[in-house]
mmCIF file of C-alpha atoms in Angstrom:
data_model
loop_
_atom_site.group_PDB
_atom_site.id
_atom_site.type_symbol
_atom_site.label_atom_id
_atom_site.label_comp_id
_atom_site.label_asym_id
_atom_site.label_seq_id
_atom_site.Cartn_x
_atom_site.Cartn_y
_atom_site.Cartn_z
ATOM 1 C CA MET A 551 140.551 131.126 58.892
ATOM 2 C CA CYS A 552 139.773 127.543 57.879
ATOM 3 C CA ILE A 553 137.691 126.685 54.806
ATOM 4 C CA CYS A 554 136.090 123.267 54.575
ATOM 5 C CA VAL A 555 133.208 121.662 52.721
ATOM 6 C CA GLY A 556 130.001 120.657 54.485
ATOM 7 C CA VAL A 557 126.396 119.865 53.681
ATOM 8 C CA PHE A 558 123.669 121.646 55.660
ATOM 9 C CA ARG A 559 119.919 121.104 55.792
ATOM 10 C CA VAL A 560 118.338 124.446 56.513
ATOM 11 C CA VAL A 561 114.707 125.411 56.949
ATOM 12 C CA TYR A 562 113.523 127.122 53.761
ATOM 13 C CA LYS A 563 111.599 130.124 55.044
ATOM 14 C CA PRO A 564 112.502 133.739 55.755
ATOM 15 C CA LEU A 565 114.799 133.742 58.765
ATOM 16 C CA PRO A 566 116.620 137.082 58.799
ATOM 17 C CA ASP A 567 117.853 136.377 62.324
ATOM 18 C CA ILE A 568 119.957 133.394 61.226
ATOM 19 C CA LYS A 569 123.280 133.728 59.479
ATOM 20 C CA LEU A 570 125.083 130.554 58.503
ATOM 21 C CA LEU A 571 128.753 131.397 58.976
ATOM 22 C CA THR A 572 129.365 130.498 55.383
ATOM 23 C CA ARG A 573 129.774 131.583 51.831
ATOM 24 C CA TYR A 574 128.339 128.962 49.528
ATOM 25 C CA SER A 575 129.038 127.734 46.018
ATOM 26 C CA GLY A 576 128.026 124.749 43.973
ATOM 27 C CA ASN A 577 124.604 123.222 43.529
ATOM 28 C CA VAL A 578 121.518 124.007 45.593
ATOM 29 C CA ASN A 579 119.087 121.112 45.494
ATOM 30 C CA GLN A 580 115.506 121.492 46.695
ATOM 31 C CA THR A 581 114.536 118.213 48.301
ATOM 32 C CA ASP A 582 110.981 119.143 49.286
ATOM 33 C CA GLY A 583 108.835 122.188 49.900
ATOM 34 C CA GLN A 584 110.476 123.059 53.170
ATOM 35 C CA VAL A 585 114.096 121.971 53.068
ATOM 36 C CA LEU A 586 117.079 122.790 50.925
ATOM 37 C CA SER A 587 120.263 120.761 50.733
ATOM 38 C CA LEU A 588 123.292 122.984 50.188
ATOM 39 C CA THR A 589 126.849 121.998 49.436
ATOM 40 C CA LEU A 590 129.032 124.826 50.640
ATOM 41 C CA PRO A 591 132.479 125.648 51.923
ATOM 42 C CA LEU A 592 132.146 126.224 55.645
ATOM 43 C CA ILE A 593 134.074 129.248 56.873
ATOM 44 C CA ILE A 594 134.638 129.660 60.594
ATOM 45 C CA TYR A 595 136.145 133.039 61.352
ATOM 46 C CA LYS A 596 139.089 132.867 63.745
ATOM 47 C CA PRO A 597 140.281 136.102 65.376
ATOM 48 C CA ASP A 598 144.053 136.294 65.711
ATOM 49 C CA THR A 599 144.061 136.569 69.497
ATOM 50 C CA VAL A 600 141.628 133.877 70.587
ATOM 51 C CA ALA A 601 140.997 130.210 70.031
ATOM 52 C CA LYS A 602 137.786 129.650 68.088
ATOM 53 C CA PRO A 603 136.192 126.396 66.926
ATOM 54 C CA VAL A 604 137.574 125.467 63.525
ATOM 55 C CA ILE A 605 137.147 122.541 61.180
ATOM 56 C CA SER A 606 140.600 121.229 60.544
ATOM 57 C CA LYS A 607 140.035 119.112 57.457
ATOM 58 C CA THR A 608 137.675 118.668 54.531
ATOM 59 C CA LEU A 609 134.515 116.789 55.430
ATOM 60 C CA ARG A 610 130.858 116.557 54.583
ATOM 61 C CA PHE A 611 127.989 116.491 57.020
ATOM 62 C CA THR A 612 124.247 117.075 57.109
ATOM 63 C CA SER A 613 122.477 118.893 59.891
ATOM 64 C CA SER A 614 119.840 121.422 60.876
ATOM 65 C CA VAL A 615 122.268 123.580 62.839
ATOM 66 C CA ARG A 616 121.134 127.211 62.785
ATOM 67 C CA PHE A 617 123.740 129.883 63.471
ATOM 68 C CA PHE A 618 122.192 133.044 64.882
ATOM 69 C CA ASN A 619 123.057 136.409 63.383
ATOM 70 C CA THR A 620 124.877 138.433 66.049
ATOM 71 C CA SER A 621 125.227 141.470 63.797
ATOM 72 C CA ALA A 622 121.481 142.221 63.733
ATOM 73 C CA ASP A 623 119.948 144.874 65.994
ATOM 74 C CA TYR A 624 117.545 143.496 68.609
ATOM 75 C CA SER A 625 117.944 146.330 71.090
ATOM 76 C CA SER A 626 114.244 147.205 70.792
ATOM 77 C CA ALA A 627 113.030 143.636 71.335
ATOM 78 C CA LYS A 628 109.943 143.795 73.520
ATOM 79 C CA GLN A 629 111.166 141.144 75.993
ATOM 80 C CA ILE A 630 114.160 143.255 77.055
ATOM 81 C CA HIS A 631 113.233 144.800 80.402
ATOM 82 C CA LYS A 632 116.553 146.587 80.868
ATOM 83 C CA CYS A 633 120.277 146.090 80.445
ATOM 84 C CA VAL A 634 122.418 146.233 83.582
ATOM 85 C CA ASP A 635 125.969 145.391 84.620
ATOM 86 C CA LEU A 636 126.881 141.743 85.066
ATOM 87 C CA LYS A 637 129.484 141.806 87.842
ATOM 88 C CA ILE A 638 132.127 139.115 87.414
ATOM 89 C CA GLN A 639 134.553 138.736 90.273
ATOM 90 C CA SER A 640 138.206 139.340 89.325
ATOM 91 C CA ILE A 641 137.235 139.977 85.698
ATOM 92 C CA GLY A 642 135.071 143.095 85.708
ATOM 93 C CA ASN A 643 131.642 144.142 84.518
ATOM 94 C CA THR A 644 129.894 143.711 81.192
ATOM 95 C CA PRO A 645 126.356 144.631 80.083
ATOM 96 C CA ILE A 646 123.633 142.005 80.253
ATOM 97 C CA CYS A 647 120.027 142.380 79.119
ATOM 98 C CA VAL A 648 117.396 140.806 81.366
ATOM 99 C CA TYR A 649 113.702 140.033 81.520
ATOM 100 C CA ASP A 650 111.155 141.708 83.742
ATOM 101 C CA PRO A 651 111.721 139.988 87.111
ATOM 102 C CA ALA A 652 107.974 139.438 87.346
ATOM 103 C CA ILE A 653 108.324 136.723 84.686
ATOM 104 C CA ASP A 654 111.889 135.668 85.550
ATOM 105 C CA ILE A 655 111.918 135.536 89.328
ATOM 106 C CA TYR A 656 115.257 133.750 89.619
ATOM 107 C CA VAL A 657 117.899 134.657 87.022
ATOM 108 C CA SER A 658 116.886 138.168 85.942
ATOM 109 C CA LYS A 659 115.812 139.160 89.429
ATOM 110 C CA SER A 660 119.131 138.011 90.895
ATOM 111 C CA ILE A 661 121.087 139.898 88.239
ATOM 112 C CA ILE A 662 119.102 143.083 88.855
ATOM 113 C CA ASP A 663 119.338 142.788 92.650
ATOM 114 C CA ASN A 664 122.865 141.399 93.021
ATOM 115 C CA GLY A 665 124.638 141.871 89.718
ATOM 116 C CA ASN A 666 125.095 138.146 89.126
ATOM 117 C CA TRP A 667 123.632 134.640 89.049
ATOM 118 C CA GLU A 668 125.480 131.519 90.202
ATOM 119 C CA GLY A 669 128.595 133.571 90.838
ATOM 120 C CA ASP A 670 130.408 130.744 92.662
ATOM 121 C CA LEU A 671 129.955 128.373 89.738
ATOM 122 C CA ILE A 672 131.053 131.016 87.254
ATOM 123 C CA ARG A 673 134.257 131.543 89.237
ATOM 124 C CA LEU A 674 134.839 127.789 89.168
ATOM 125 C CA VAL A 675 134.406 127.668 85.407
ATOM 126 C CA VAL A 676 136.718 130.651 84.897
ATOM 127 C CA ASN A 677 139.386 128.976 87.072
ATOM 128 C CA ILE A 678 139.184 125.775 85.050
ATOM 129 C CA ILE A 679 139.254 127.628 81.750
ATOM 130 C CA GLN A 680 142.266 129.619 82.954
ATOM 131 C CA GLU A 681 144.182 126.431 83.778
ATOM 132 C CA THR A 682 143.258 124.732 80.482
ATOM 133 C CA PRO A 683 144.171 127.290 77.803
ATOM 134 C CA ASP A 684 143.205 125.090 74.848
ATOM 135 C CA THR A 685 139.710 124.368 76.144
ATOM 136 C CA VAL A 686 136.683 125.798 74.334
ATOM 137 C CA PHE A 687 133.584 126.636 76.394
ATOM 138 C CA LEU A 688 130.209 125.291 75.221
ATOM 139 C CA ASP A 689 127.144 126.807 76.877
ATOM 140 C CA PHE A 690 124.198 124.512 76.122
ATOM 141 C CA GLY A 691 121.036 126.204 77.349
ATOM 142 C CA CYS A 692 122.636 129.623 77.651
ATOM 143 C CA ASN A 693 119.477 131.500 78.725
ATOM 144 C CA VAL A 694 120.280 135.249 78.892
ATOM 145 C CA GLY A 695 123.970 134.417 78.792
ATOM 146 C CA VAL A 696 125.472 134.768 82.260
ATOM 147 C CA TYR A 697 128.107 132.084 81.666
ATOM 148 C CA THR A 698 128.650 133.017 78.024
ATOM 149 C CA LEU A 699 129.274 136.677 78.836
ATOM 150 C CA ALA A 700 131.558 135.868 81.767
ATOM 151 C CA ILE A 701 133.775 133.501 79.774
ATOM 152 C CA ALA A 702 133.829 135.819 76.761
ATOM 153 C CA LYS A 703 134.766 138.736 79.032
ATOM 154 C CA PHE A 704 137.585 136.593 80.409
ATOM 155 C CA GLY A 705 138.848 136.289 76.856
ATOM 156 C CA ARG A 706 137.976 132.741 75.843
ATOM 157 C CA GLN A 707 135.895 131.763 72.836
ATOM 158 C CA VAL A 708 132.355 130.521 73.523
ATOM 159 C CA THR A 709 129.774 128.625 71.509
ATOM 160 C CA ALA A 710 126.346 129.117 73.077
ATOM 161 C CA LEU A 711 123.181 127.251 72.152
ATOM 162 C CA ASP A 712 119.586 127.929 73.127
ATOM 163 C CA ALA A 713 116.182 126.863 71.833
ATOM 164 C CA ASN A 714 114.505 130.143 72.771
ATOM 165 C CA ARG A 715 114.979 132.825 70.148
ATOM 166 C CA LYS A 716 114.129 135.548 72.676
ATOM 167 C CA ASN A 717 117.147 134.595 74.776
ATOM 168 C CA LEU A 718 119.444 134.832 71.768
ATOM 169 C CA GLU A 719 118.072 138.245 70.811
ATOM 170 C CA MET A 720 118.819 139.465 74.316
ATOM 171 C CA LEU A 721 122.249 137.859 74.421
ATOM 172 C CA THR A 722 123.118 139.353 71.031
ATOM 173 C CA THR A 723 122.249 142.799 72.400
ATOM 174 C CA SER A 724 124.405 142.167 75.475
ATOM 175 C CA LEU A 725 127.341 141.060 73.322
ATOM 176 C CA GLN A 726 127.070 144.161 71.169
ATOM 177 C CA LYS A 727 126.886 146.480 74.166
ATOM 178 C CA GLY A 728 129.946 144.808 75.697
ATOM 179 C CA ASN A 729 131.902 144.640 72.443
ATOM 180 C CA LEU A 730 132.118 140.849 72.767
ATOM 181 C CA THR A 731 130.421 139.750 69.558
ATOM 182 C CA LYS A 732 133.598 138.317 68.023
ATOM 183 C CA MET A 733 134.116 136.111 71.052
ATOM 184 C CA VAL A 734 130.832 134.194 70.768
ATOM 185 C CA THR A 735 129.081 131.974 68.237
ATOM 186 C CA LEU A 736 125.341 131.561 68.854
ATOM 187 C CA ILE A 737 123.299 128.547 67.755
ATOM 188 C CA TRP A 738 119.497 128.631 67.698
ATOM 189 C CA ASN A 739 118.507 125.018 68.347
ATOM 190 C CA ALA A 740 117.341 122.641 71.028
ATOM 191 C CA LEU A 741 119.280 119.453 71.797
ATOM 192 C CA SER A 742 117.619 116.043 71.732
ATOM 193 C CA ASP A 743 118.296 112.423 70.777
ATOM 194 C CA LYS A 744 116.929 112.999 67.273
ATOM 195 C CA THR A 745 116.233 115.820 64.862
ATOM 196 C CA GLU A 746 112.713 117.021 65.528
ATOM 197 C CA THR A 747 110.530 120.034 66.127
ATOM 198 C CA VAL A 748 110.057 120.639 69.841
ATOM 199 C CA GLY A 749 107.445 122.780 71.527
ATOM 200 C CA PHE A 750 107.851 124.895 74.648
ATOM 201 C CA LYS A 751 106.314 124.381 78.066
ATOM 202 C CA GLU A 752 106.567 127.733 79.795
ATOM 203 C CA ASP A 753 106.614 128.703 83.447
ATOM 204 C CA ARG A 754 105.032 132.151 83.545
ATOM 205 C CA LYS A 755 107.169 133.240 86.497
ATOM 206 C CA ASN A 756 110.391 131.487 85.519
ATOM 207 C CA ILE A 757 111.086 131.929 81.840
ATOM 208 C CA GLY A 758 114.519 130.407 82.391
ATOM 209 C CA GLY A 759 112.776 127.152 83.327
ATOM 210 C CA LEU A 760 111.419 126.704 79.792
ATOM 211 C CA GLN A 761 111.057 122.987 79.066
ATOM 212 C CA MET A 762 111.038 121.179 75.730
ATOM 213 C CA VAL A 763 108.107 119.061 74.592
ATOM 214 C CA GLY A 764 109.029 116.489 71.972
ATOM 215 C CA GLU A 765 107.015 114.733 69.269
ATOM 216 C CA VAL A 766 105.330 117.956 68.131
ATOM 217 C CA SER A 767 103.035 117.065 65.263
ATOM 218 C CA SER A 768 103.862 118.536 61.873
ATOM 219 C CA THR A 769 100.230 119.605 61.670
ATOM 220 C CA SER A 770 100.367 121.477 64.979
ATOM 221 C CA PHE A 771 100.578 125.245 64.923
ATOM 222 C CA VAL A 772 104.197 126.032 65.593
ATOM 223 C CA SER A 773 106.120 129.254 65.285
ATOM 224 C CA ASP A 774 109.460 130.737 66.267
ATOM 225 C CA GLU A 775 107.763 131.953 69.442
ATOM 226 C CA ASN A 776 106.646 128.566 70.750
ATOM 227 C CA SER A 777 108.946 125.984 69.196
ATOM 228 C CA SER A 778 112.436 125.233 67.950
ATOM 229 C CA VAL A 779 114.324 122.740 65.836
ATOM 230 C CA ALA A 780 116.164 120.120 67.870
ATOM 231 C CA ILE A 781 119.488 118.829 66.644
ATOM 232 C CA VAL A 782 121.633 116.036 68.031
ATOM 233 C CA LEU A 783 124.967 116.716 69.674
ATOM 234 C CA ASP A 784 126.629 114.617 67.000
ATOM 235 C CA ASP A 785 125.725 117.351 64.486
ATOM 236 C CA LEU A 786 128.420 119.482 66.130
ATOM 237 C CA VAL A 787 131.210 116.904 65.782
ATOM 238 C CA PRO A 788 132.641 118.465 62.587
ATOM 239 C CA ILE A 789 133.098 121.780 64.396
ATOM 240 C CA PHE A 790 134.740 120.445 67.564
ATOM 241 C CA ARG A 791 136.389 117.207 66.481
ATOM 242 C CA ASN A 792 139.698 116.590 68.326
ATOM 243 C CA GLN A 793 139.282 119.705 70.441
ATOM 244 C CA SER A 794 139.076 119.937 74.235
ATOM 245 C CA VAL A 795 135.820 121.366 75.532
ATOM 246 C CA PHE A 796 134.107 122.305 78.773
ATOM 247 C CA ILE A 797 130.335 121.859 78.562
ATOM 248 C CA LYS A 798 127.828 123.656 80.732
ATOM 249 C CA MET A 799 124.488 121.935 80.110
ATOM 250 C CA ASP A 800 121.259 123.409 81.478
ATOM 251 C CA ILE A 801 118.451 122.219 79.231
ATOM 252 C CA GLU A 802 115.731 121.492 81.764
ATOM 253 C CA THR A 803 115.490 117.666 81.954
ATOM 254 C CA TYR A 804 116.594 117.066 78.338
ATOM 255 C CA GLU A 805 120.168 116.314 79.410
ATOM 256 C CA LEU A 806 119.946 112.558 78.888
ATOM 257 C CA LYS A 807 118.404 112.975 75.449
ATOM 258 C CA ALA A 808 121.224 115.332 74.533
ATOM 259 C CA MET A 809 123.803 112.782 75.719
ATOM 260 C CA LEU A 810 122.184 109.925 73.814
ATOM 261 C CA GLY A 811 122.289 112.052 70.686
ATOM 262 C CA GLY A 812 125.977 112.648 71.267
ATOM 263 C CA LYS A 813 127.602 109.214 71.417
ATOM 264 C CA GLN A 814 129.911 110.054 68.532
ATOM 265 C CA PHE A 815 130.546 113.514 69.988
ATOM 266 C CA PHE A 816 131.903 111.972 73.187
ATOM 267 C CA LYS A 817 134.157 109.725 71.084
ATOM 268 C CA GLU A 818 135.602 112.381 68.787
ATOM 269 C CA VAL A 819 135.597 115.451 71.036
ATOM 270 C CA ASP A 820 137.638 115.642 74.226
ATOM 271 C CA VAL A 821 134.944 116.597 76.730
ATOM 272 C CA LYS A 822 137.022 117.281 79.824
ATOM 273 C CA PHE A 823 134.274 118.675 82.077
ATOM 274 C CA LEU A 824 130.484 118.711 82.049
ATOM 275 C CA LEU A 825 128.647 120.953 84.511
ATOM 276 C CA MET A 826 124.930 120.273 84.868
ATOM 277 C CA GLU A 827 121.915 120.604 87.137
ATOM 278 C CA TRP A 828 121.158 117.521 89.203
ATOM 279 C CA MET A 829 118.106 118.685 91.148
ATOM 280 C CA HIS A 830 115.676 117.160 88.600
ATOM 281 C CA HIS A 831 117.460 113.807 88.471
ATOM 282 C CA LYS A 832 118.069 112.752 92.077
ATOM 283 C CA ILE A 833 115.644 109.819 92.038
ATOM 284 C CA SER A 834 114.466 109.626 88.418
ATOM 285 C CA ASP A 835 115.097 106.997 85.772
ATOM 286 C CA VAL A 836 116.585 109.785 83.683
ATOM 287 C CA GLY A 837 119.174 110.289 86.418
ATOM 288 C CA THR A 838 120.001 106.592 86.277
ATOM 289 C CA GLY A 839 120.509 106.887 82.532
ATOM 290 C CA ILE A 840 122.793 109.919 82.923
ATOM 291 C CA ILE A 841 124.945 108.104 85.483
ATOM 292 C CA GLN A 842 125.248 105.064 83.232
ATOM 293 C CA PHE A 843 126.118 107.132 80.165
ATOM 294 C CA MET A 844 128.791 109.178 81.902
ATOM 295 C CA THR A 845 130.427 106.470 84.008
ATOM 296 C CA GLU A 846 130.687 104.138 81.008
ATOM 297 C CA ARG A 847 132.787 106.839 79.344
ATOM 298 C CA GLY A 848 135.179 107.313 82.238
ATOM 299 C CA TYR A 849 133.574 110.306 83.988
ATOM 300 C CA THR A 850 133.375 110.784 87.738
ATOM 301 C CA PRO A 851 130.847 113.066 89.464
ATOM 302 C CA PHE A 852 131.949 115.751 91.921
ATOM 303 C CA SER A 853 130.280 118.511 93.836
ATOM 304 C CA PRO A 854 131.545 121.635 92.029
ATOM 305 C CA LEU A 855 132.613 123.432 95.197
ATOM 306 C CA GLN A 856 133.888 120.375 97.117
ATOM 307 C CA ARG A 857 136.399 118.654 94.893
ATOM 308 C CA SER A 858 138.499 116.656 97.330
ATOM 309 C CA ALA A 859 136.499 113.447 96.863
ATOM 310 C CA PRO A 860 134.102 112.131 94.225
ATOM 311 C CA LEU A 861 130.398 111.761 94.854
ATOM 312 C CA LYS A 862 129.166 108.283 95.670
ATOM 313 C CA ILE A 863 126.700 106.852 93.187
ATOM 314 C CA LYS A 864 124.689 105.173 95.919
ATOM 315 C CA ASP A 865 124.066 108.590 97.480
ATOM 316 C CA ARG A 866 122.823 110.242 94.280
ATOM 317 C CA GLN A 867 119.652 111.489 95.959
ATOM 318 C CA LEU A 868 121.874 113.518 98.317
ATOM 319 C CA TRP A 869 124.014 115.099 95.615
ATOM 320 C CA SER A 870 124.046 118.884 95.348
ATOM 321 C CA SER A 871 121.740 120.750 92.976
ATOM 322 C CA ASP A 872 124.612 121.102 90.496
ATOM 323 C CA ILE A 873 127.310 118.553 89.763
ATOM 324 C CA ILE A 874 130.368 118.414 87.540
ATOM 325 C CA TRP A 875 131.481 115.331 85.650
ATOM 326 C CA VAL A 876 135.267 115.095 85.302
ATOM 327 C CA LYS A 877 136.952 112.889 82.736
ATOM 328 C CA ASN A 878 139.467 110.444 84.201
ATOM 329 C CA PRO A 879 140.339 112.394 87.395
ATOM 330 C CA MET A 880 143.764 111.713 88.881
ATOM 331 C CA ASN A 881 143.695 109.585 92.038
ATOM 332 C CA GLY A 882 139.990 110.241 92.542
ATOM 333 C CA THR A 883 140.470 114.017 92.843
ATOM 334 C CA TRP A 884 140.788 116.968 90.516
ATOM 335 C CA SER A 885 141.776 120.570 90.674
ATOM 336 C CA ALA A 886 141.253 123.647 88.540
#
């Protein structure tokens, strides 16, 4: 267990679902009617048998990071349609709670019908994690937790982030049912290029396709049901500094904003792999920005399931729906 000092900005309203992984001491200063500034020793619990994110030295930082309470009981949450087995090849099964497939026609329906979602990509991630024992898995946009549960079941520590509280309630229930709670840290935030309140743009048949809407007015009606607090990736630097990480990023067109809010993160954290959707970015200016950001930092794009040669930038409109960025691949290739 590592104890370090940090400064958090936390929303000052009843949030029983959030548990900062801390015990605090010192002064509590109210800066306005909504926000408290707390100076507290940050305690990250580290089980003896697994690698978990730790802060290795004393530091101070300010953020709106919200750690979700995985000890609370959400098993009666109204959005839970049922809990079924997630079937993970070569690893085994673990419970996963899903939505009614009528409102989640892709992810939940596939899990109910087939026992999995994106099974080939999950196997790829597991293979990479297996070959890189010091790598921590970060699941940004975890949805109901297919990747999080698979990697936790494999035995590796996961930090999973999602803007949608409903997803985290469901994932918490899945973790409890599978006895995996100690393997996963949940964060209830969106990612953007600045700290802000973001609204939700919902697809009534694809709840997993929830998109963020920025610049939500402070006078707009917002609630935990239709909005979230966006942080920047740099807010997580104190947790992962000098560690090796694998990032899965699925945040529905906000990927570039997340990267731009993480310039220091990419300097101080060893991001070895970044798996992301490309289908929204084939011809967009956002796609151009993503390519520039990643290539300037020494990353090369590959098709996840065809790793013998890198993707050609000039053919970006032909890239597969998902791509993986690899840091400094050897001789233009990489292997897991």
